[in-house]
């Protein structure tokens, strides 16, 4: 019988192609817990820390919440809370929110829900319609990502969180790196790799950034996390999807390339300068380099402000 490369006893359930290791159920679960703990490190897993976790109800955010809860539970004066954003995507988002709320209730995690409509007066569906009426060809994910990011930040800021944890996995980070490499978008690369120090920004952390998507899914299934797996109706339109297909093909031919994309980027980003946003947005008062921030730029293009 084939045996697990770690314990040399149990039957393997997962073969990690890039390392050549075979894991049994128990050793795989331990491996993920240890790896994510190491990613966060002792500077983050400690006393007197409050973490806001962006929760969508999908596997990534719930695996992240499951792990963070386990790490912080025994630590005195530490707190984790769930931050849920309802973008307003008919027939999709409500189901994800229901699952995220059930998760929080099951594990006794306080949670808060904010909506696009409360913050900007429009749901994402209405923003997409409005963009069509105005012949603006931007992808729904562009609007969604920028606005959600802002709302999550303000939710975390309002509740005095020290960190905002986002469930991006290795695949997500590798895709973001490649998209910005292709455009040569140095500013976005720097924002992706360095945290902006500003009283109006809560530091973002990505506990799952070294865990590939298939391992996040396997972990969720092995520990019995119920998650929302339907794709967003807008996701097939996304450029990110195309990049994801290319990276999956690359990974298939050359196992480990997603890791090297992210590791290489982290080495490189140390040499890129982080420019301070010196001015503030004239509409909302948030920091911005050009005097008008990304969110307000979108809202202006759509004639909302
Ligand atoms: Fe928003 Fe795009 Fe994600 Fe849908 S796929 S939730 S539109 S970022
Ligand atoms: Zn603004």
Coordinates of C-alpha atoms and ligand atoms in Angstrom, one line a residue:
X1 CA 0.0 0.0 0.0
X2 CA 1.1 3.5 -0.8
X3 CA 1.7 5.5 2.4
X4 CA 1.7 9.2 3.4
X5 CA 5.1 10.8 2.9
X6 CA 4.9 12.5 6.4
X7 CA 3.6 9.9 8.8
X8 CA 4.6 6.9 6.7
X9 CA 1.6 5.0 8.0
X10 CA -1.7 6.2 6.6
X11 CA -3.1 6.0 3.1
X12 CA -2.5 9.2 1.1
X13 CA -5.5 11.2 -0.1
X14 CA -3.6 14.1 -1.8
X15 CA -0.5 14.2 -4.1
X16 CA 1.2 17.6 -4.1
X17 CA 2.7 17.8 -7.6
X18 CA 5.3 20.5 -7.0
X19 CA 6.9 18.9 -3.9
X20 CA 6.3 15.2 -4.8
X21 CA 4.8 14.7 -1.3
X22 CA 1.8 12.5 -0.6
X23 CA -0.4 13.5 2.3
X24 CA -2.9 11.5 4.4
X25 CA -6.0 13.3 5.7
X26 CA -4.5 14.2 9.1
X27 CA -1.1 15.2 7.8
X28 CA -2.7 17.4 5.1
X29 CA -4.9 19.2 7.7
X30 CA -1.9 19.7 10.0
X31 CA 0.3 20.9 7.1
X32 CA -2.3 23.6 6.1
X33 CA -2.7 24.8 9.7
X34 CA 1.0 25.1 10.2
X35 CA 1.7 26.8 6.9
X36 CA -1.0 29.5 7.4
X37 CA 0.2 30.0 10.9
X38 CA 3.7 30.6 9.6
X39 CA 2.5 33.0 6.9
X40 CA 0.9 35.2 9.6
X41 CA 3.7 34.8 12.1
X42 CA 4.1 35.9 15.8
X43 CA 3.7 39.6 14.9
X44 CA 0.1 39.0 14.0
X45 CA -1.0 36.0 16.1
X46 CA -0.6 37.6 19.5
X47 CA -2.5 39.4 22.3
X48 CA -4.4 42.6 21.9
X49 CA -5.1 42.1 18.2
X50 CA -8.5 42.6 16.6
X51 CA -9.0 41.2 13.1
X52 CA -11.8 42.1 10.7
X53 CA -12.3 39.2 8.2
X54 CA -13.9 39.9 4.9
X55 CA -16.4 37.0 4.5
X56 CA -18.2 36.2 1.2
X57 CA -19.4 32.7 2.1
X58 CA -17.0 31.2 -0.4
X59 CA -14.5 28.5 0.5
X60 CA -11.5 30.8 0.7
X61 CA -13.0 33.3 3.2
X62 CA -14.5 30.5 5.4
X63 CA -11.3 28.4 5.5
X64 CA -9.5 31.6 6.5
X65 CA -12.1 32.3 9.2
X66 CA -11.9 28.7 10.4
X67 CA -8.1 28.9 10.8
X68 CA -8.0 32.3 12.4
X69 CA -10.6 31.3 14.9
X70 CA -8.5 28.3 15.9
X71 CA -5.3 30.4 16.2
X72 CA -6.9 33.3 18.2
X73 CA -9.3 31.3 20.4
X74 CA -6.7 30.5 23.0
X75 CA -5.1 34.0 22.9
X76 CA -6.4 36.4 25.6
X77 CA -7.6 39.9 24.6
X78 CA -7.7 39.0 20.9
X79 CA -10.8 39.2 18.7
X80 CA -11.9 38.2 15.3
X81 CA -15.0 39.6 13.6
X82 CA -16.8 38.9 10.3
X83 CA -17.3 41.7 7.8
X84 CA -19.8 40.9 5.1
X85 CA -20.5 43.1 2.0
X86 CA -23.7 42.7 0.1
X87 CA -22.8 44.0 -3.4
X88 CA -26.4 43.6 -4.6
X89 CA -26.0 40.8 -7.2
X90 CA -29.5 39.4 -7.8
X91 CA -29.8 35.6 -7.4
X92 CA -26.2 35.2 -6.1
X93 CA -25.0 37.2 -3.2
X94 CA -27.8 36.6 -0.8
X95 CA -27.0 32.8 -0.8
X96 CA -23.4 33.5 0.0
X97 CA -24.3 35.8 2.8
X98 CA -26.6 33.3 4.4
X99 CA -23.8 30.7 4.4
X100 CA -21.3 33.2 5.9
X101 CA -23.8 34.2 8.6
X102 CA -24.5 30.5 9.4
X103 CA -20.8 30.0 9.7
X104 CA -20.4 32.9 12.1
X105 CA -23.3 31.7 14.3
X106 CA -21.9 28.2 14.4
X107 CA -18.5 29.4 15.6
X108 CA -19.7 32.3 17.7
X109 CA -18.0 35.0 15.6
X110 CA -19.6 38.5 15.7
X111 CA -20.5 39.7 12.2
X112 CA -21.6 42.8 10.5
X113 CA -23.2 43.3 7.1
X114 CA -22.9 46.5 5.0
X115 CA -24.3 47.0 1.5
X116 CA -23.2 48.8 -1.7
X117 CA -26.6 50.5 -1.6
X118 CA -26.1 51.9 1.9
X119 CA -22.6 53.2 1.0
X120 CA -23.1 54.6 -2.5
X121 CA -26.9 54.4 -3.1
X122 CA -26.6 51.8 -5.8
X123 CA -26.4 48.0 -6.0
X124 CA -23.8 46.5 -8.3
X125 CA -26.5 45.3 -10.7
X126 CA -27.7 48.9 -11.0
X127 CA -24.2 50.2 -11.5
X128 CA -23.7 47.7 -14.3
X129 CA -27.0 48.8 -15.9
X130 CA -26.0 52.4 -15.6
X131 CA -22.6 51.7 -17.2
X132 CA -24.3 50.1 -20.2
X133 CA -26.6 53.1 -20.6
X134 CA -23.6 55.4 -20.6
X135 CA -21.7 53.1 -23.0
X136 CA -18.9 52.6 -20.4
X137 CA -17.2 49.3 -21.2
X138 CA -15.5 48.6 -17.9
X139 CA -15.9 45.1 -16.5
X140 CA -18.3 44.7 -13.5
X141 CA -15.5 43.2 -11.5
X142 CA -13.5 46.4 -11.8
X143 CA -16.4 48.4 -10.2
X144 CA -17.1 45.7 -7.7
X145 CA -13.5 45.2 -6.5
X146 CA -12.7 48.8 -6.0
X147 CA -16.0 49.6 -4.1
X148 CA -16.0 46.5 -2.0
X149 CA -12.4 47.2 -1.0
X150 CA -13.4 50.6 0.2
X151 CA -16.4 49.4 2.1
X152 CA -14.4 46.6 3.9
X153 CA -11.8 49.1 4.9
X154 CA -14.3 51.4 6.4
X155 CA -16.1 48.6 8.2
X156 CA -12.8 47.5 9.7
X157 CA -11.8 51.1 10.5
X158 CA -15.1 51.8 12.3
X159 CA -14.6 48.8 14.5
X160 CA -11.0 49.6 15.3
X161 CA -9.5 46.5 13.7
X162 CA -5.7 46.2 13.6
X163 CA -5.9 44.1 10.5
X164 CA -8.3 43.4 7.7
X165 CA -7.9 39.7 6.6
X166 CA -8.8 38.8 3.0
X167 CA -9.2 35.2 1.9
X168 CA -7.1 35.5 -1.3
X169 CA -5.3 32.2 -2.1
X170 CA -2.1 31.6 -4.1
X171 CA -4.0 31.5 -7.4
X172 CA -5.7 34.8 -6.7
X173 CA -2.4 36.5 -5.9
X174 CA -0.5 34.9 -8.8
X175 CA -3.3 36.2 -11.1
X176 CA -3.2 39.7 -9.7
X177 CA 0.6 39.8 -10.1
X178 CA 0.4 38.6 -13.7
X179 CA -2.4 41.1 -14.6
X180 CA -0.3 44.0 -13.3
X181 CA 2.9 42.7 -14.9
X182 CA 1.2 42.6 -18.3
X183 CA 0.0 46.2 -17.9
X184 CA 3.3 47.3 -16.3
X185 CA 1.1 48.8 -13.6
X186 CA 3.8 49.5 -11.0
X187 CA 1.5 51.4 -8.7
X188 CA -0.9 48.5 -8.4
X189 CA 2.0 46.1 -8.0
X190 CA 3.3 48.1 -5.0
X191 CA -0.2 48.3 -3.4
X192 CA -0.5 44.5 -3.9
X193 CA 2.8 43.8 -2.2
X194 CA 3.3 46.4 0.4
X195 CA 0.9 47.7 3.1
X196 CA 0.1 51.4 2.9
X197 CA 0.7 53.1 6.3
X198 CA -2.1 55.6 6.7
X199 CA -4.5 56.3 9.6
X200 CA -7.4 55.8 7.1
X201 CA -6.2 52.4 5.9
X202 CA -6.5 49.2 7.9
X203 CA -3.5 47.0 7.1
X204 CA -4.6 44.1 4.9
X205 CA -3.3 40.6 5.5
X206 CA -3.8 37.5 3.2
X207 CA -3.4 34.4 5.4
X208 CA -4.0 32.0 2.5
X209 CA -1.6 33.6 0.0
X210 CA 0.7 30.6 -0.2
X211 CA -2.1 28.0 -0.3
X212 CA -3.2 27.0 -3.8
X213 CA -6.9 27.0 -4.6
X214 CA -7.2 23.2 -4.9
X215 CA -5.7 22.8 -1.4
X216 CA -8.1 25.4 0.1
X217 CA -11.0 23.5 -1.4
X218 CA -9.6 20.1 -0.2
X219 CA -9.1 21.5 3.3
X220 CA -12.7 22.9 3.4
X221 CA -14.1 19.5 2.3
X222 CA -11.9 17.5 4.8
X223 CA -12.9 19.6 7.8
X224 CA -16.6 19.8 6.7
X225 CA -16.9 23.6 6.0
X226 CA -20.1 24.3 4.1
X227 CA -19.5 27.0 1.6
X228 CA -21.1 28.9 -1.3
X229 CA -19.7 27.4 -4.5
X230 CA -21.9 28.9 -7.3
X231 CA -19.9 31.3 -9.5
X232 CA -20.9 35.0 -9.6
X233 CA -22.9 35.7 -12.8
X234 CA -20.4 38.4 -13.8
X235 CA -17.2 36.3 -13.3
X236 CA -17.2 34.7 -16.7
X237 CA -16.9 38.2 -18.2
X238 CA -13.7 38.8 -16.3
X239 CA -10.2 39.1 -17.7
X240 CA -9.0 37.5 -14.5
X241 CA -10.7 34.3 -15.7
X242 CA -8.6 34.2 -18.8
X243 CA -5.4 34.8 -16.8
X244 CA -6.4 32.0 -14.5
X245 CA -6.8 29.6 -17.4
X246 CA -3.3 30.5 -18.7
X247 CA -1.7 30.0 -15.2
X248 CA -3.5 26.7 -14.7
X249 CA -2.0 25.5 -18.0
X250 CA 1.4 26.7 -17.0
X251 CA 1.1 25.0 -13.6
X252 CA 0.0 21.7 -15.2
X253 CA 3.1 21.7 -17.4
X254 CA 5.5 23.1 -14.8
X255 CA 4.3 22.3 -11.2
X256 CA 5.2 25.0 -8.7
X257 CA 5.1 28.0 -11.1
X258 CA 2.2 29.7 -9.2
X259 CA 4.5 29.7 -6.1
X260 CA 7.4 31.1 -8.0
X261 CA 5.3 33.9 -9.5
X262 CA 4.3 35.0 -6.0
X263 CA 7.7 34.4 -4.4
X264 CA 9.4 36.2 -7.3
X265 CA 7.0 39.1 -7.0
X266 CA 7.6 39.4 -3.2
X267 CA 11.4 39.6 -3.9
X268 CA 10.9 42.2 -6.6
X269 CA 8.4 44.4 -4.8
X270 CA 11.0 45.2 -2.1
X271 CA 12.8 47.3 -4.8
X272 CA 9.7 49.3 -5.8
X273 CA 9.1 52.6 -4.1
X274 CA 5.8 53.1 -2.2
X275 CA 4.7 56.6 -3.1
X276 CA 2.7 58.3 -0.4
X277 CA -0.7 59.7 -1.5
X278 CA -0.1 63.2 -0.5
X279 CA -3.4 64.8 -1.4
X280 CA -6.9 63.8 -0.4
X281 CA -10.0 63.1 -2.6
X282 CA -12.1 66.3 -3.0
X283 CA -15.3 64.3 -2.8
X284 CA -14.9 61.8 0.0
X285 CA -11.7 62.9 1.9
X286 CA -9.9 59.6 1.4
X287 CA -6.2 59.7 0.5
X288 CA -5.5 59.8 -3.2
X289 CA -2.6 60.7 -5.5
X290 CA -4.6 62.7 -8.0
X291 CA -7.1 64.5 -5.8
X292 CA -9.9 62.2 -6.7
X293 CA -9.9 58.6 -5.5
X294 CA -10.7 55.5 -7.5
X295 CA -14.2 55.1 -6.0
X296 CA -15.2 58.6 -6.6
X297 CA -13.7 58.4 -10.1
X298 CA -16.1 55.5 -10.9
X299 CA -19.1 57.3 -9.4
X300 CA -18.3 60.4 -11.4
X301 CA -18.0 58.5 -14.6
X302 CA -21.4 57.0 -13.9
X303 CA -22.8 60.4 -13.1
X304 CA -23.7 59.2 -9.6
X305 CA -21.9 62.1 -7.9
Ligands
LIG1 FE1 -17.7 41.2 -7.9 FE2 -16.6 40.2 -10.1 FE3 -16.4 38.9 -7.7 FE4 -18.7 39.0 -9.0 S1 -16.8 38.0 -9.7 S2 -18.4 39.3 -6.8 S3 -18.6 41.0 -9.9 S4 -15.5 40.9 -8.2
LIG2 ZN1 -13.2 59.8 -3.1

